[in-house]
Backbone as CSV, one residue per row, in Angstrom:
resi,resn,N_x,N_y,N_z,CA_x,CA_y,CA_z,C_x,C_y,C_z
1,MET,12.139,-0.627,-6.735,11.405,-1.875,-7.723,9.859,-1.766,-7.154
2,ILE,8.922,-1.893,-7.773,7.465,-2.421,-7.430,7.202,-3.810,-8.025
3,GLU,6.662,-4.674,-7.169,6.264,-6.039,-7.611,4.832,-6.293,-6.916
4,GLU,4.059,-7.056,-7.690,2.849,-7.613,-7.234,3.162,-8.686,-6.194
5,LEU,2.582,-8.683,-5.343,2.534,-9.971,-4.186,1.804,-10.971,-4.856
6,PRO,2.134,-12.160,-4.626,1.526,-13.449,-5.142,0.760,-14.230,-3.832
7,ASP,-0.021,-14.805,-4.063,-0.761,-15.649,-2.978,-1.548,-14.779,-2.112
8,MET,-2.366,-13.881,-2.532,-3.343,-12.894,-1.936,-4.635,-13.500,-1.788
9,PRO,-5.245,-13.254,-0.548,-6.928,-13.659,-0.264,-7.791,-13.108,-1.514
10,ALA,-8.733,-13.753,-1.659,-9.639,-13.240,-2.562,-10.020,-12.071,-2.458
11,GLY,-10.033,-10.964,-3.430,-10.487,-9.701,-3.105,-9.374,-8.690,-2.543
12,VAL,-8.123,-9.321,-2.186,-7.352,-8.336,-1.862,-6.218,-8.409,-2.910
13,SER,-5.750,-7.213,-3.033,-4.406,-6.856,-3.936,-3.110,-6.586,-3.068
14,GLY,-1.963,-6.911,-3.609,-0.802,-6.630,-2.947,0.069,-6.025,-3.652
15,ILE,1.043,-4.995,-3.208,2.391,-4.906,-3.794,3.648,-5.071,-2.942
16,ARG,4.778,-4.959,-3.293,5.940,-4.950,-2.541,6.836,-3.734,-3.155
17,VAL,7.414,-2.797,-2.306,8.281,-2.150,-2.748,9.723,-2.086,-2.084
18,SER,10.720,-2.076,-2.909,12.171,-2.395,-2.572,12.980,-1.470,-3.338
19,GLY,14.300,-1.401,-2.575,15.306,-0.460,-3.171,14.909,0.900,-3.430
20,ARG,15.227,1.404,-4.875,14.704,2.740,-4.958,13.755,2.690,-5.935
21,VAL,12.545,3.441,-5.762,11.669,3.278,-6.898,11.684,4.493,-7.776
22,THR,11.626,4.104,-9.048,12.029,5.173,-10.125,10.771,5.400,-10.882
23,ALA,10.883,6.595,-11.678,9.795,6.460,-12.611,9.413,5.344,-13.679
24,ALA,10.400,4.662,-13.958,10.519,3.525,-14.947,9.692,2.638,-14.205
25,ASP,9.882,2.507,-12.879,9.349,1.480,-11.800,7.766,1.681,-12.221
26,PHE,7.379,2.800,-11.936,5.894,3.195,-12.058,5.314,3.101,-13.352
27,GLU,6.188,3.393,-14.513,5.519,3.204,-15.917,5.172,1.557,-15.981
28,GLN,6.174,0.916,-15.760,6.214,-0.666,-15.979,5.121,-1.542,-15.039
29,PHE,4.798,-0.568,-14.134,3.666,-0.999,-13.090,2.590,-0.580,-13.345
30,LYS,2.218,0.562,-13.934,0.852,1.221,-14.326,-0.472,0.159,-14.736
31,THR,-0.128,-0.465,-15.627,-1.158,-1.487,-16.022,-1.799,-2.449,-14.771
32,THR,-0.832,-2.968,-14.106,-1.058,-3.793,-13.039,-1.888,-3.046,-11.849
33,LEU,-1.128,-1.662,-11.739,-1.769,-0.810,-10.646,-3.430,-0.734,-11.157
34,ASP,-3.485,-0.256,-12.176,-4.905,0.233,-12.898,-5.830,-1.007,-12.467
35,ARG,-5.390,-2.145,-12.773,-6.229,-3.652,-12.552,-6.477,-3.498,-10.884
36,MET,-5.552,-3.345,-10.154,-5.821,-3.620,-8.883,-6.810,-2.494,-8.145
37,LEU,-6.918,-1.259,-8.990,-7.717,-0.082,-8.500,-8.882,-0.262,-9.075
38,SER,-9.351,-1.348,-9.841,-10.532,-1.265,-10.379,-11.595,-1.680,-9.914
39,SER,-11.634,-2.113,-8.604,-12.937,-2.524,-7.823,-13.411,-1.589,-7.236
40,ASP,-14.692,-1.690,-6.808,-15.459,-0.684,-6.034,-15.198,-1.007,-4.344
41,ASP,-14.532,-2.019,-3.889,-14.345,-2.471,-2.670,-12.630,-2.699,-2.620
42,ILE,-11.950,-1.785,-2.472,-10.366,-1.947,-2.741,-9.789,-2.454,-1.541
43,ARG,-9.256,-3.612,-1.092,-8.506,-4.148,-0.004,-7.269,-4.326,-0.513
44,PHE,-6.111,-3.745,0.353,-4.808,-3.512,-0.288,-3.794,-3.831,0.760
45,VAL,-2.629,-4.603,0.395,-1.513,-4.806,1.229,-0.173,-4.523,0.679
46,GLU,0.331,-3.285,1.194,1.828,-2.795,0.608,2.793,-3.390,1.459
47,VAL,3.784,-4.025,1.135,4.753,-4.312,1.832,5.873,-3.221,1.507
48,ILE,6.330,-2.722,2.319,7.665,-1.794,2.144,8.832,-2.360,2.856
49,ASP,9.892,-2.929,1.921,10.799,-3.810,2.337,11.905,-3.155,3.230
50,SER,12.570,-4.044,4.042,13.734,-3.757,4.752,14.744,-2.705,3.805
51,ASP,14.916,-2.928,2.637,15.748,-2.285,1.672,15.526,-1.180,0.999
52,TYR,14.194,-0.822,1.319,13.307,0.260,0.486,14.306,1.651,1.122
53,GLU,14.739,2.245,-0.062,15.601,3.466,-0.105,14.754,4.684,-0.371
54,GLY,13.761,4.851,-0.771,12.836,5.876,-1.133,12.946,5.880,-2.795
55,PHE,12.722,7.192,-3.247,12.604,7.293,-4.573,13.680,7.807,-5.453
56,GLY,14.075,7.122,-6.564,15.074,7.343,-7.203,14.657,8.503,-8.367
57,PRO,15.490,8.414,-9.514,15.092,9.367,-10.597,13.717,9.287,-11.178
58,GLY,13.214,10.351,-10.615,11.779,10.686,-11.429,10.664,10.160,-10.498
59,GLY,11.362,9.277,-9.357,10.032,8.521,-8.860,9.023,9.223,-7.829
60,LEU,9.829,10.410,-7.360,8.341,11.096,-6.521,7.451,11.818,-7.350
61,LEU,7.912,12.408,-8.584,7.090,13.126,-9.393,6.076,11.872,-10.003
62,ALA,6.807,10.559,-10.265,5.910,9.715,-11.029,4.592,9.338,-9.879
63,ASP,5.094,9.020,-8.559,4.135,8.651,-7.441,3.131,9.581,-7.319
64,ILE,3.583,11.061,-7.530,2.356,12.058,-7.460,1.170,11.816,-8.712
65,LYS,2.128,11.691,-9.726,1.263,12.034,-10.958,0.263,10.474,-10.794
66,GLN,0.825,9.266,-10.345,0.022,8.052,-10.454,-1.247,8.420,-9.500
67,GLY,-0.903,9.133,-8.196,-2.015,9.347,-7.155,-2.802,10.291,-7.553
68,VAL,-2.580,11.339,-8.218,-3.554,12.362,-8.739,-4.413,11.471,-9.916
69,SER,-3.766,10.825,-10.840,-4.433,10.103,-11.970,-5.665,9.062,-11.112
70,ASN,-5.300,8.560,-10.185,-6.124,7.365,-9.429,-6.830,8.179,-8.365
71,ILE,-7.095,9.470,-8.373,-7.852,9.719,-6.996,-9.269,9.543,-7.004
72,ARG,-9.673,9.111,-8.241,-11.003,8.681,-8.234,-11.390,7.451,-7.764
73,HIS,-10.299,6.680,-7.318,-10.428,5.248,-6.793,-10.494,5.453,-5.159
74,MET,-10.033,6.669,-4.859,-9.861,6.629,-3.209,-10.931,6.292,-2.430
75,ARG,-12.100,6.754,-2.796,-13.534,6.358,-2.090,-13.889,4.891,-1.963
76,SER,-12.994,3.991,-2.849,-13.342,2.774,-2.855,-12.320,1.935,-2.096
77,LEU,-11.361,2.659,-1.349,-10.479,1.786,-0.320,-11.117,1.536,0.805
78,THR,-11.169,0.102,1.160,-11.982,-0.130,2.342,-10.958,-0.678,3.482
79,ARG,-9.868,-1.410,3.042,-8.826,-1.619,4.091,-7.533,-1.481,3.217
80,THR,-6.410,-0.866,4.124,-4.943,-0.703,3.403,-4.369,-1.436,4.647
81,ALA,-3.211,-2.358,4.461,-2.475,-2.666,5.208,-1.078,-2.376,4.894
82,VAL,-0.445,-1.647,5.636,0.980,-1.302,5.314,1.859,-2.091,6.253
83,VAL,2.771,-3.081,5.682,3.853,-3.753,6.344,5.132,-3.323,6.278
84,THR,5.697,-3.055,7.397,6.877,-2.400,7.243,7.865,-2.484,8.726
85,ASP,8.967,-2.328,8.681,9.732,-2.137,9.889,10.405,-1.030,9.689
86,LYS,10.162,0.023,8.860,10.722,1.327,8.842,9.978,2.377,9.587
87,ALA,10.711,2.913,10.609,10.121,3.703,11.873,9.484,4.862,10.956
88,TRP,10.111,5.484,9.962,9.869,6.696,9.637,8.456,6.627,8.583
89,ILE,8.435,5.327,8.132,7.125,5.089,7.518,5.906,4.965,8.396
90,VAL,6.171,4.261,9.581,5.238,3.984,10.459,4.619,5.394,11.084
91,HIS,5.695,6.498,11.236,5.390,7.704,11.798,4.768,8.675,10.881
92,THR,5.188,8.539,9.466,4.505,9.135,8.436,2.967,8.645,8.233
93,ILE,2.836,7.554,8.376,1.402,7.095,8.311,0.396,7.239,9.582
94,HIS,1.088,7.237,10.672,0.238,7.719,11.668,-0.128,9.210,11.565
95,ALA,0.900,10.131,11.212,0.663,11.465,10.620,-0.412,11.776,9.798
96,LEU,-0.616,11.058,8.669,-1.347,11.121,7.570,-2.562,10.200,7.283
97,ALA,-2.790,9.659,8.204,-3.916,8.285,8.207,-5.079,8.884,7.886
98,TRP,-5.369,10.206,8.560,-6.730,11.076,8.311,-6.953,11.215,6.860
99,LEU,-5.990,11.236,6.125,-6.004,11.684,4.692,-6.633,10.401,3.850
100,ILE,-6.559,9.235,4.261,-6.774,7.976,3.565,-7.976,7.481,3.943
101,PRO,-9.029,7.394,3.103,-10.166,6.717,3.102,-10.013,5.340,3.783
102,GLY,-11.031,5.006,4.269,-11.425,3.281,4.661,-10.328,3.227,6.003
103,GLU,-10.214,2.089,6.092,-9.470,1.463,7.575,-7.978,1.348,7.080
104,ILE,-7.057,1.596,7.657,-5.556,1.445,7.662,-4.958,1.000,8.757
105,ALA,-4.014,-0.298,8.725,-3.331,-0.735,9.835,-1.792,-0.764,9.496
106,LEU,-1.001,-0.807,10.384,0.193,-1.419,10.370,0.617,-2.462,10.873
107,PHE,1.587,-3.104,10.266,1.975,-4.512,10.448,3.429,-4.769,10.268
108,GLY,4.165,-5.558,11.150,5.709,-5.606,11.133,6.017,-6.397,9.776
109,LEU,6.970,-6.631,9.426,7.569,-7.315,8.178,7.220,-8.650,8.394
110,GLY,7.361,-8.997,9.668,6.999,-10.707,10.149,5.449,-11.049,10.135
111,GLU,4.696,-9.964,10.100,3.302,-10.324,10.043,2.575,-10.119,8.841
112,LEU,3.118,-10.601,7.611,2.584,-10.389,6.264,1.400,-11.268,6.215
113,GLU,1.146,-12.344,6.915,0.161,-13.256,6.619,-1.167,-12.582,7.511
114,ALA,-0.720,-11.961,8.732,-1.745,-11.407,9.591,-2.163,-9.891,8.830
115,ALA,-1.345,-9.191,8.219,-1.809,-8.160,7.124,-2.824,-8.617,6.053
116,LYS,-2.390,-9.877,5.393,-3.490,-10.146,4.374,-4.709,-10.708,4.924
117,THR,-4.682,-11.329,6.318,-6.113,-11.902,6.825,-6.881,-10.370,7.094
118,TRP,-6.267,-9.433,7.800,-6.960,-8.294,8.053,-7.570,-7.592,6.855
119,ALA,-6.613,-7.516,5.925,-7.191,-6.861,4.663,-8.516,-7.409,4.003
120,ALA,-8.469,-8.596,4.207,-9.526,-9.237,3.645,-10.638,-9.387,4.436
121,GLY,-10.474,-8.699,5.703,-12.023,-8.266,6.394,-12.080,-9.503,7.411
122,GLU,-11.118,-10.350,7.690,-11.305,-11.546,8.408,-11.082,-11.014,9.948
123,THR,-10.403,-10.270,10.526,-10.111,-9.917,11.782,-10.107,-8.333,11.709
124,THR,-9.871,-8.119,13.134,-9.699,-6.376,13.440,-8.100,-6.277,13.646
125,ALA,-7.765,-4.829,13.545,-6.203,-5.060,13.575,-5.617,-4.183,14.824
126,LYS,-4.832,-5.169,15.192,-4.088,-4.401,16.082,-2.953,-3.365,15.290
127,GLY,-2.685,-2.246,15.773,-1.779,-1.104,15.262,-2.463,-0.403,14.247
128,ALA,-3.965,-0.272,14.389,-4.720,0.400,13.373,-4.338,2.032,13.660
129,ALA,-3.990,2.667,12.535,-3.585,4.073,12.835,-4.702,4.803,13.635
130,PRO,-4.321,5.645,14.229,-5.117,6.675,14.930,-6.465,7.101,13.963
131,GLY,-7.466,7.289,14.621,-8.680,7.779,13.921,-9.410,6.948,12.808
132,GLN,-8.717,5.658,12.932,-9.196,4.621,11.814,-10.066,3.419,12.381
């Protein structure tokens, strides 16, 4: 499931992913994601919940298609906060952070408010990924 996070600071968008993410989830969320990516200064919080299990039917292909269709927005990424307690996600972000423009930082699930504050540009991050 993909859902928009409520109560985000001005200028910050956020999503929560949980369970198995399917192609249908991406299709239902496309309009919201397009709106979130319409800025020239994208500040983003992504919560990957403890029950996240990866991709379900068609989910990986839909994620790749969504990423390719939104590649033009990549230069607009200013700050991306990833909030998770999943070690494999943390390791993947550390390995691939150099591919993501802007700053990226990692926060534990109990640090959502700190992640929101950081994404808004109000603090520097602990846990910033190498090279960021």
